[in-house]
Short mmCIF file of C-alpha atoms in Angstrom, two decimals:
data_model
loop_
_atom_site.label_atom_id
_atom_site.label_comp_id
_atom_site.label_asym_id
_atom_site.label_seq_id
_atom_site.Cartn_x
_atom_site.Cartn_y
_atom_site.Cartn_z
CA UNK T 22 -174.14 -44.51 26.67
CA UNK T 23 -171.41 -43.61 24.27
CA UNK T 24 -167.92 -43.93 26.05
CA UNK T 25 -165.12 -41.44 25.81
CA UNK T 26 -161.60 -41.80 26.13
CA UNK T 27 -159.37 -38.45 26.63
CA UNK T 28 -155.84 -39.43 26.87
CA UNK T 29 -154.05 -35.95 27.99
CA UNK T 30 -150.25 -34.87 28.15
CA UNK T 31 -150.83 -33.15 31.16
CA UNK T 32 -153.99 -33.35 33.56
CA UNK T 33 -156.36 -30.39 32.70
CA UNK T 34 -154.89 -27.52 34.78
CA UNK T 35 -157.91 -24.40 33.88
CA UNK T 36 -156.66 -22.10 36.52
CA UNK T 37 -153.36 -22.31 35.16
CA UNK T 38 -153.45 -21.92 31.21
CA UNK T 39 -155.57 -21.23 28.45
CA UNK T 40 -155.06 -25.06 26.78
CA UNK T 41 -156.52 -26.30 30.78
CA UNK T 42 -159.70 -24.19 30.47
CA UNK T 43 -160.16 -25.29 26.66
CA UNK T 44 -159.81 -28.78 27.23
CA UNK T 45 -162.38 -28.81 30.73
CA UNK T 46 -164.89 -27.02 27.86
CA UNK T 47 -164.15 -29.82 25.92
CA UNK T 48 -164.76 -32.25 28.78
CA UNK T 49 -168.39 -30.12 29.67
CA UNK T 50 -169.62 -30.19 25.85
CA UNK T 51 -169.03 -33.96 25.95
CA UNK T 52 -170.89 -34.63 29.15
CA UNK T 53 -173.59 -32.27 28.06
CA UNK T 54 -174.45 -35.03 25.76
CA UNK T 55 -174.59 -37.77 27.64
CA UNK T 56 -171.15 -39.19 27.21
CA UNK T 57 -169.31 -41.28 29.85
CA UNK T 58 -165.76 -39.96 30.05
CA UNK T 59 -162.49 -41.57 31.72
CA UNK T 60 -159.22 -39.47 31.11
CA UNK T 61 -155.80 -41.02 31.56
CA UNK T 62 -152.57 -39.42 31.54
CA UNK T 63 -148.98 -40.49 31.63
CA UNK T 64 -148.39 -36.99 33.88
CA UNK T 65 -147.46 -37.02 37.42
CA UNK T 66 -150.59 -35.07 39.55
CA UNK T 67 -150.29 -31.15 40.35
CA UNK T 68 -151.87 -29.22 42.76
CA UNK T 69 -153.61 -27.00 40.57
CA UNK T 70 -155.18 -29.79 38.36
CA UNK T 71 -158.98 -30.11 38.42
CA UNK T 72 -160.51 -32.11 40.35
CA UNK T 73 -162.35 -34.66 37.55
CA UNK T 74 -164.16 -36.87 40.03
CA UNK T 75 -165.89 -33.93 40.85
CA UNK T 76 -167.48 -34.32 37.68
CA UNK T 77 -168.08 -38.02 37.37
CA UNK T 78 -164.98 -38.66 35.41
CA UNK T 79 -162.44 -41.46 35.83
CA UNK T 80 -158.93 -40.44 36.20
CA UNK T 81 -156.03 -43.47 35.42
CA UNK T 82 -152.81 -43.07 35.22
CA UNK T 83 -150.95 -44.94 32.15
CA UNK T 84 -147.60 -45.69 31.25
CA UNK T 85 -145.72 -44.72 27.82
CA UNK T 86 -143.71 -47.94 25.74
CA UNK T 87 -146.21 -50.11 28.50
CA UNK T 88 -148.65 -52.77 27.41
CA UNK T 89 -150.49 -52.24 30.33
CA UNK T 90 -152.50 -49.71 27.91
CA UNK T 91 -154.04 -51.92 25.46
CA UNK T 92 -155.51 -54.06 28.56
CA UNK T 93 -156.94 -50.57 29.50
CA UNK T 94 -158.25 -50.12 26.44
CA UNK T 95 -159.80 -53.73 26.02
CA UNK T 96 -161.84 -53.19 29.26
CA UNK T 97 -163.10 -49.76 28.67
CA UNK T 98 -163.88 -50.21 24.85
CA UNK T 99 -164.37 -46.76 23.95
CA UNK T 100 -166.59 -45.77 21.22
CA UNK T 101 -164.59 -42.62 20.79
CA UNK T 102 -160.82 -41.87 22.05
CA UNK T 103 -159.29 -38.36 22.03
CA UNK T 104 -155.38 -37.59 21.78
CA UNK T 105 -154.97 -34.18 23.39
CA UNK T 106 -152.21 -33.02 21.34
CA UNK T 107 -150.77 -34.88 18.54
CA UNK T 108 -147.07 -36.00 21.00
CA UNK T 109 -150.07 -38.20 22.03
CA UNK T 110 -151.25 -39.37 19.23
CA UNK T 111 -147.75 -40.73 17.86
CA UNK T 112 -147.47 -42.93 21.73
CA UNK T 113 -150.89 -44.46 22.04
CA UNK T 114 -152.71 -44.12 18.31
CA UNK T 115 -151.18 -46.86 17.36
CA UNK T 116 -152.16 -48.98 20.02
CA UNK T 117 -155.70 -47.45 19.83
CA UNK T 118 -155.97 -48.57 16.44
CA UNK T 119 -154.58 -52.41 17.34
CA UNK T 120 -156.82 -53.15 20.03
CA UNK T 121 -160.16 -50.85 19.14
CA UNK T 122 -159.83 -50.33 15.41
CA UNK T 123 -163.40 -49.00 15.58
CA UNK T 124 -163.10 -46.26 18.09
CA UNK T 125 -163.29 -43.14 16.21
CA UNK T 126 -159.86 -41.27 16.78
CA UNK T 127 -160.20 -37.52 17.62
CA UNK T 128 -156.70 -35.49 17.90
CA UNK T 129 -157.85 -32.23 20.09
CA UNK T 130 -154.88 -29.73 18.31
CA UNK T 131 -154.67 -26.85 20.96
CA UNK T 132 -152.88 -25.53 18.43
CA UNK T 133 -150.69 -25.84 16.12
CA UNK T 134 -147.54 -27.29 18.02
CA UNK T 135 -145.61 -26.80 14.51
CA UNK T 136 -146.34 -22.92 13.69
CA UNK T 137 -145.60 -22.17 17.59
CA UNK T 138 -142.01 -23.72 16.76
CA UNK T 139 -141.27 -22.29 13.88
CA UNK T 140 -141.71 -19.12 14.71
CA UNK T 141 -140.45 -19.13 17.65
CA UNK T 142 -137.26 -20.46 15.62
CA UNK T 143 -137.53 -17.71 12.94
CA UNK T 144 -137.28 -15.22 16.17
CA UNK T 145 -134.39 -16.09 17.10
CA UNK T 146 -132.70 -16.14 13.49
CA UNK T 147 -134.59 -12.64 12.76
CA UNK T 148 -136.09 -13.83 9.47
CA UNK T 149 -139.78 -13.00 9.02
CA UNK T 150 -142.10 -15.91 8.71
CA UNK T 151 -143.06 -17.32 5.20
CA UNK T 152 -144.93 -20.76 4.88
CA UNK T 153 -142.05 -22.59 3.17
CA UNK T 154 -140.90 -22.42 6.52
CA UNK T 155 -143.33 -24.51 8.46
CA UNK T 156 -142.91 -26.52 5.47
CA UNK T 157 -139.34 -27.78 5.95
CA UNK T 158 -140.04 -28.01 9.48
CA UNK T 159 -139.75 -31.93 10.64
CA UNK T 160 -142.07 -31.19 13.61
CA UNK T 161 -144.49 -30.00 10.86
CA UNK T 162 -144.41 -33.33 9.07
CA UNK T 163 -145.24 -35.36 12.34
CA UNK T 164 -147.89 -32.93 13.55
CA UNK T 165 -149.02 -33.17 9.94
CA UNK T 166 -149.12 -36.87 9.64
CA UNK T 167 -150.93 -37.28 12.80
CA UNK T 168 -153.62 -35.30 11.68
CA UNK T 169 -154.02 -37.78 8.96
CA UNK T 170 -153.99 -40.43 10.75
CA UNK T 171 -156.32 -39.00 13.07
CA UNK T 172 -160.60 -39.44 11.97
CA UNK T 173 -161.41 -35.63 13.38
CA UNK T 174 -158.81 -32.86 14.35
CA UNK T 175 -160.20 -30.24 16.30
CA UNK T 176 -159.17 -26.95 15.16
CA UNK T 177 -159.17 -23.80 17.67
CA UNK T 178 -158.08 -20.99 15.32
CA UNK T 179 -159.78 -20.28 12.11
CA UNK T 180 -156.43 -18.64 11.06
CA UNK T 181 -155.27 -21.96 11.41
CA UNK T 182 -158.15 -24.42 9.51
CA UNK T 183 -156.97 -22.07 6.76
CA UNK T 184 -153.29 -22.75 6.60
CA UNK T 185 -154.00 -25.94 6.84
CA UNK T 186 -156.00 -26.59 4.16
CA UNK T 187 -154.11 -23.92 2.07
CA UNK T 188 -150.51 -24.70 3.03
CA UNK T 189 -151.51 -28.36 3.20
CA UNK T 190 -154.86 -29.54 1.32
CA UNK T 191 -155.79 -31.12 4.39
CA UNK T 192 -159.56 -32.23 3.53
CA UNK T 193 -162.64 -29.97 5.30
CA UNK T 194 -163.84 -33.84 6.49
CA UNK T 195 -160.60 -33.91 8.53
CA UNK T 196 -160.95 -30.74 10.15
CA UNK T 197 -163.88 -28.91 12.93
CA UNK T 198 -163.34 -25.65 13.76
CA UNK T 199 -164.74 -25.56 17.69
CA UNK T 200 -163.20 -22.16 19.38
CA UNK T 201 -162.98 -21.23 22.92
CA UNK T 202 -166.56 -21.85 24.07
CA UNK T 203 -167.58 -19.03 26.21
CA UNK T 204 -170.43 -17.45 28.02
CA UNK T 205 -171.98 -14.45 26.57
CA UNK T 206 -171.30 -11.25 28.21
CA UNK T 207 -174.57 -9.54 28.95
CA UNK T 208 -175.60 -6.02 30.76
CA UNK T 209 -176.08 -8.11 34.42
CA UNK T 210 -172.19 -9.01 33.46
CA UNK T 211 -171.20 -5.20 32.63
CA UNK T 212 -172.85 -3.98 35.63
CA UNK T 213 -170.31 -6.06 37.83
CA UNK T 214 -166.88 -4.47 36.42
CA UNK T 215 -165.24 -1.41 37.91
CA UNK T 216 -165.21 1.49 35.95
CA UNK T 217 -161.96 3.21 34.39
CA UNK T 218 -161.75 5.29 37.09
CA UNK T 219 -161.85 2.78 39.60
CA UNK T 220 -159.04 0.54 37.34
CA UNK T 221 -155.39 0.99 38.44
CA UNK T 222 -152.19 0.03 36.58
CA UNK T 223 -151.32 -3.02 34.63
CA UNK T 224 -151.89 -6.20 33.47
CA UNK T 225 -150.30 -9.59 32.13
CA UNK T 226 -150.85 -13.17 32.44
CA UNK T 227 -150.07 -16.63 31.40
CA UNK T 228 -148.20 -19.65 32.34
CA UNK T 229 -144.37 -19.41 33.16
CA UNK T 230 -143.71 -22.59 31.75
CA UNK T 231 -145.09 -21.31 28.48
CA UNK T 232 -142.19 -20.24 25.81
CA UNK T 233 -144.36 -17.78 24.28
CA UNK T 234 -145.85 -16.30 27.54
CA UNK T 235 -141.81 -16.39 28.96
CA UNK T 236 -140.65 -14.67 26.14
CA UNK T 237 -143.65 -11.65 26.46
CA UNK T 238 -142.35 -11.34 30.09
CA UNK T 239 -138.91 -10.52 28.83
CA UNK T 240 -139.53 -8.38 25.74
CA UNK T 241 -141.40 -6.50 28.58
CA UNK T 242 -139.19 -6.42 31.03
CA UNK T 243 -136.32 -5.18 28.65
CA UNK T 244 -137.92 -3.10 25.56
CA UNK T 245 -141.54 -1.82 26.91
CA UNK T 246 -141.94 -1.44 29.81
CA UNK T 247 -139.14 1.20 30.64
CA UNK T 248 -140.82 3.31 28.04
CA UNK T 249 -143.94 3.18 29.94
CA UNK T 250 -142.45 3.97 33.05
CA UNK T 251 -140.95 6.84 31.66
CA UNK T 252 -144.20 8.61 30.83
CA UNK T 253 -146.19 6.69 33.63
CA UNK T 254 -143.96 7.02 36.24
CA UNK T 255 -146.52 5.95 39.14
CA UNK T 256 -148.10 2.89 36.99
CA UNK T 257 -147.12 -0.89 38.07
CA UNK T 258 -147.12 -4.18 36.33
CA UNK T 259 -148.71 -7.10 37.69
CA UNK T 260 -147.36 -10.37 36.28
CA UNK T 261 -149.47 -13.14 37.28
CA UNK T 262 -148.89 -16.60 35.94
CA UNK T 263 -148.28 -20.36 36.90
CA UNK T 264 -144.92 -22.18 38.38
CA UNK T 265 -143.06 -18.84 38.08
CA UNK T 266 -139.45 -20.36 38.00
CA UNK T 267 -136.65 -18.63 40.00
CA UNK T 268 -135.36 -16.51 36.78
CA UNK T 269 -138.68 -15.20 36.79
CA UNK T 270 -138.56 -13.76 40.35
CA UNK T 271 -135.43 -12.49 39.75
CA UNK T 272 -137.37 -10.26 37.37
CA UNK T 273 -139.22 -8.86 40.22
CA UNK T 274 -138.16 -5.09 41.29
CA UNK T 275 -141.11 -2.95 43.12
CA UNK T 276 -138.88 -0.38 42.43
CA UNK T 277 -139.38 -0.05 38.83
CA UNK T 278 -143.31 -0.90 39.37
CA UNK T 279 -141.97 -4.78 37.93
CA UNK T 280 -144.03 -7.07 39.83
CA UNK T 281 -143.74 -10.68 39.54
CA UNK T 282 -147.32 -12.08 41.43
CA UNK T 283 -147.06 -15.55 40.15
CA UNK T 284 -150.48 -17.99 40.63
CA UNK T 285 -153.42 -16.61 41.33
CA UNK T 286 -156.89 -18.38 42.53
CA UNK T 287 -159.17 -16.29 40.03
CA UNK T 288 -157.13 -14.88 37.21
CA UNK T 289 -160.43 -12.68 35.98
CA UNK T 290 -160.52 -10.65 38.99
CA UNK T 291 -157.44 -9.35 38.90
CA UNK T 292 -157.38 -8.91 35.33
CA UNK T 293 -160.61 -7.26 35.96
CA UNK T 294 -159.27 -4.67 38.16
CA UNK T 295 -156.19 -3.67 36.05
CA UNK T 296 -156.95 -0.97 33.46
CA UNK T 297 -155.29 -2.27 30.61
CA UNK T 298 -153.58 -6.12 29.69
CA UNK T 299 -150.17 -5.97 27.87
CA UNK T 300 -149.33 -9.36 25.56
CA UNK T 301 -146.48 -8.48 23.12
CA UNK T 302 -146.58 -11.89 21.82
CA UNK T 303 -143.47 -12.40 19.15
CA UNK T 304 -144.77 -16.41 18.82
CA UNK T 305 -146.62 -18.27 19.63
CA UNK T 306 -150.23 -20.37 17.93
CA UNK T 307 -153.86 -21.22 19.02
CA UNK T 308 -155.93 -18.71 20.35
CA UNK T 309 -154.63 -16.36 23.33
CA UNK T 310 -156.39 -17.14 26.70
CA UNK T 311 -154.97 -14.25 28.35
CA UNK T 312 -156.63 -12.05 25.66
CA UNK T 313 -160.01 -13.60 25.82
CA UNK T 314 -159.79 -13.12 29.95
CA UNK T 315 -159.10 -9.42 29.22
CA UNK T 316 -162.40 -8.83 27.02
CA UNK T 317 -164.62 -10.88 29.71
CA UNK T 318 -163.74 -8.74 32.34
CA UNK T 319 -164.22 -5.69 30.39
CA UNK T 320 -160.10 -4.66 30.27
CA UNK T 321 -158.86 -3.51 26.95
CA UNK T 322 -155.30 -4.99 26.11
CA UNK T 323 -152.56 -3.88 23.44
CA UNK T 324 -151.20 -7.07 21.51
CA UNK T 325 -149.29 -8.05 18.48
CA UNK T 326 -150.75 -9.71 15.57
CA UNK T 327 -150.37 -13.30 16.67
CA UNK T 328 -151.56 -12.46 19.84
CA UNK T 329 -155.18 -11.09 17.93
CA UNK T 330 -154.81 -13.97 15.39
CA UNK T 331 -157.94 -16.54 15.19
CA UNK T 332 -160.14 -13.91 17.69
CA UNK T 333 -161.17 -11.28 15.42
CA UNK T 334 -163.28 -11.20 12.04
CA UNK T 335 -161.83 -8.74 9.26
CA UNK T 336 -164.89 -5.88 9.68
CA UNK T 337 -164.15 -5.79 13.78
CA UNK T 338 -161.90 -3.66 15.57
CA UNK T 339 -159.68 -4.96 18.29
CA UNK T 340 -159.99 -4.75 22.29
CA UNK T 341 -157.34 -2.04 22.24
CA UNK T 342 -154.69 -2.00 19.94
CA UNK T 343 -152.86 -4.46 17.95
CA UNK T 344 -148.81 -2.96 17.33
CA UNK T 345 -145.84 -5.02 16.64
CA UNK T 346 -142.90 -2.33 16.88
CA UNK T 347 -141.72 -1.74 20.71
CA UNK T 348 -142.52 1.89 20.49
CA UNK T 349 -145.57 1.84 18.20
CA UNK T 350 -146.74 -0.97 21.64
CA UNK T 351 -145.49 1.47 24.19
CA UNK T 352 -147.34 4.86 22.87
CA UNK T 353 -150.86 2.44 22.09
CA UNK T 354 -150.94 1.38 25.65
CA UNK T 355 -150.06 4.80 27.29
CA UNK T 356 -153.06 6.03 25.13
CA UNK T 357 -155.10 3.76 26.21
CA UNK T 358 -154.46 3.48 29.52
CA UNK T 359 -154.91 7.34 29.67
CA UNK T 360 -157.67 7.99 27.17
CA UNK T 361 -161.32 7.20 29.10
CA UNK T 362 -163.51 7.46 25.80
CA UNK T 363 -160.86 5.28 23.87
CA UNK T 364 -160.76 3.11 26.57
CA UNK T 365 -164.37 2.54 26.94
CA UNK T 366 -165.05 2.11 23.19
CA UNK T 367 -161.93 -0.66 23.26
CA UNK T 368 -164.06 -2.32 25.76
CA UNK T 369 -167.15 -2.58 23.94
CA UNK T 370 -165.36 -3.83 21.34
CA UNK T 371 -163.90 -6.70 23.11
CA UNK T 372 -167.84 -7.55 24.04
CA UNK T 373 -168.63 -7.35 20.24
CA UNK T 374 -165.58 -9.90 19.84
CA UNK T 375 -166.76 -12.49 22.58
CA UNK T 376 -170.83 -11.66 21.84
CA UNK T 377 -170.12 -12.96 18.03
CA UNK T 378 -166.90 -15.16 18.17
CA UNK T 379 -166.89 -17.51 20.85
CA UNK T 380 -170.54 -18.36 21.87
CA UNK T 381 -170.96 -22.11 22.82
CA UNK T 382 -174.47 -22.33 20.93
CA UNK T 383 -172.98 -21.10 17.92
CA UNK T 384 -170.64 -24.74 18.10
CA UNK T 385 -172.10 -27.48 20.18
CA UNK T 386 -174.64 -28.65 17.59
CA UNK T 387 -172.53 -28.86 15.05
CA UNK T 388 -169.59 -30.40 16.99
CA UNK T 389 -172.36 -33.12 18.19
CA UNK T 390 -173.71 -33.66 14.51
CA UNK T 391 -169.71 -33.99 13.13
CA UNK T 392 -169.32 -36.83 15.87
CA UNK T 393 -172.37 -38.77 15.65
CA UNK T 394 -172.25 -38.59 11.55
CA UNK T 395 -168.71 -39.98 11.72
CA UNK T 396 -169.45 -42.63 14.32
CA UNK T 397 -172.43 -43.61 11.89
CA UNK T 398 -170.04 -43.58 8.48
CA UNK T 399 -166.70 -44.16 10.24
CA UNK T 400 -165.54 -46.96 7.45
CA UNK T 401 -166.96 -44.42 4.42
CA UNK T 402 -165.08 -41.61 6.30
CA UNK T 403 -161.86 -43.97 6.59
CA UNK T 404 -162.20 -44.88 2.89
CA UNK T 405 -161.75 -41.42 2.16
CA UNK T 406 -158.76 -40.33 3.34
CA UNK T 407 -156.11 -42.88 1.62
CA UNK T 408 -153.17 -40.84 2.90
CA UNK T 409 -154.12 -41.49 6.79
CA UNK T 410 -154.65 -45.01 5.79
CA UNK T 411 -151.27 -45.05 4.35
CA UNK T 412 -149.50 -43.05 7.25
CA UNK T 413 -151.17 -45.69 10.02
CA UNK T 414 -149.97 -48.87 7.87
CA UNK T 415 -146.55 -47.06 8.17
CA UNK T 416 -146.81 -46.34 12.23
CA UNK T 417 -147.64 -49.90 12.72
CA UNK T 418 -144.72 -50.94 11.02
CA UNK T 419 -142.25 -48.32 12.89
CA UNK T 420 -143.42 -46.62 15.62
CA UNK T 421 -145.20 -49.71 16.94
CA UNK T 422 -141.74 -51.71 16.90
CA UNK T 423 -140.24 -49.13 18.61
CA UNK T 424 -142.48 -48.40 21.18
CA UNK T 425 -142.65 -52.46 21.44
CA UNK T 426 -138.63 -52.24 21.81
CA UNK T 427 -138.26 -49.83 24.39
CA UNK T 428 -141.09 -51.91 26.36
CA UNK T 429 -138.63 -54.85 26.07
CA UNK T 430 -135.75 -53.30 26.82
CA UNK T 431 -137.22 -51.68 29.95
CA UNK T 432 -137.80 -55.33 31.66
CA UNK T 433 -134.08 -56.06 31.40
#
């Protein structure tokens, strides 16, 4: 039995964000064949984390700039080791590669931490995005490098395995696209959502903590949703989302129909009893939780264009609408909340979007085949890519010392 090491930033959280639920589908596709998995993480526990004994796996906690990791690693001798995100990569690769130089090294993206930051920069400066800008960017050229350095990155936005190999003729052999992994939504599924009629008011979700997600809530709060008010003067807003901070209660006014919720237990029933899900996304990367949520539970959404980006195929129409200008948004979602044959079409094309995007069969084979051709060819594969060779020789001569100096330097 092949052993897997997942070596998280945070401990998997799926009732609390998008990157949670991808990485436990991560977790089931691996124990689906037959893997043994322990998952460490440097994070303090949360109430809201899953609970991974519950599914055979071994949770230890590790330290960063600690050599307590490599006797870890010497006693559980993985056969394969996977950095969620690539922060993770740069702390414990390095060490992964000292002590089991044969583990094959798989950097699970999320997404791209790089294009989330740059735009999210560019916002804020008003300039519109070009690719020169990710570029420049010095988070770009670690995330970069780390992919390189890395035997498999898992991609989960097509949108994104393109730039990459466009913007940086990043090798296919590097690279799997595996997308959410979802359920298909059948007619037994249909027959279980309330109808428009029976659908009141609306929707938003996704972690507080999230800048992206943060970000949506204000642009709402400030530029859209007084508009909708105005010409829906009885509609509310329900704001659901993890570790709401106190700014974000502040935000709360009944008044206004402005309500602040926070957590919730089961995020798809009350997105399946709002009529329609807002997510004016101005940044952000990866592929939208909240948006894949809304088409499983049969509510249409208006979004921008990175909130649609990686989830749609060029000859399908969207869940809704997709509208970047704060007006163009505002009159798209009062038609659509109001329209009942618009609406329902916008709903069967969100189950067009899940039924031929995101089906697990579609993936799983070919994410199995990827890994076990690798772990057959691993020093062919290695041979291959002399950059990541020459990137690794380059973190064992820097960030190793480092990491090896701050260890030191914490004894004193």
């Amino acid at each position: 039995m092949k052993h897997v090491l997942i070596i998280g930033s945070v401990w998997p959280e799926p009732k609390s964000s998008a990157a949670g639920s991808r990485m436990l589908q991560l977790i089931q596709l691996l124990l689906e064949k037959g893997f043994k998995i322990t998952f460490a993480s440097t994070a303090n526990p949360t109430e809201n984390m899953h609970d991974l004994a519950s599914i055979g796996i071994q949770k230890i906690n590790i330290e960063v700039n600690n050599s307590s990791f490599d006797t870890i690693l010497k006693n559980l001798d993985p056969s394969i080791v996977i950095f969620d995100r690539f922060m993770i990569e740069e702390q414990f690769g390095w060490r992964v590669a000292n002590t089991c130089p044969n583990a094959l090294k798989i950097l699970n993206t999320e997404d791209l931490h790089s294009l989330r930051k740059t735009r999210e920069a560019l916002l804020k400066t008003g300039k519109k995005f070009e690719h020169q800008d990710l570029l420049d960017g010095e988070i770009t050229k670690r995330e970069i490098a780390s992919i390189y350095r890395s035997d498999l990155s898992l991609i989960i936005s097509d949108y994104e395995m393109e730039l990459l190999r466009s913007s940086f003729n990043i090798n296919d052999e590097l690279l799997h696209y595996l997308p959410f992994l979802l359920p298909s939504i059948t007619s037994t599924t249909i027959e279980k959502w309330p109808l428009y009629e029976e659908r009141t008011h609306f929707v938003t979700i996704g972690n507080f903590r999230h800048a992206p997600n943060w970000n949506s809530i204000l642009y709402l709060k400030e530029d859209i949703w007084p508009l909708i008010r105005k010409e829906l003067p009885k509609a509310e807003l329900h704001i659901y989302g993890a570790y709401p901070p106190p700014k974000a209660m502040q935000l709360h006014h009944p008044k206004d129909g402005f309500l602040i919720k926070g957590w919730v237990e089961n995020a798809q029933e009350v997105i399946k009893n709002a009529r329609v899900c807002l997510a004016p996304l101005r940044f952000g990367a990866g592929i939208k939780g909240k948006l894949a949520d809304a088409m499983r539970c049969g509510t249409p959404s208006v979004t921008t264009s990175i909130g649609s980006e990686g989830m749609l195929d060029d000859d399908q129409d969207w869940n809704g609408f997709i509208k970047e200008d704060p007006y163009a948004f505002t009159k798209a979602a009062i038609h659509l909340y109001t329209n009942q044959n618009l609406w329902r079409q916008s709903q069967q094309n969100g189950i067009e979007i899940i039924n031929t995007r995101f089906q697990k069969e579609k993936f799983a084979n070919s994410f199995y085949n990827t890994i076990d051709d690798l772990i057959a060819n691993l020093p062919k594969h290695r041979s291959k890519n002399f950059i990541g060779s020459m990137l690794q020789h380059h973190t064992l001569r820097s960030t190793e010392y480092m990491s090896r100096w701050i260890e030191e330097k914490n004894k004193k």
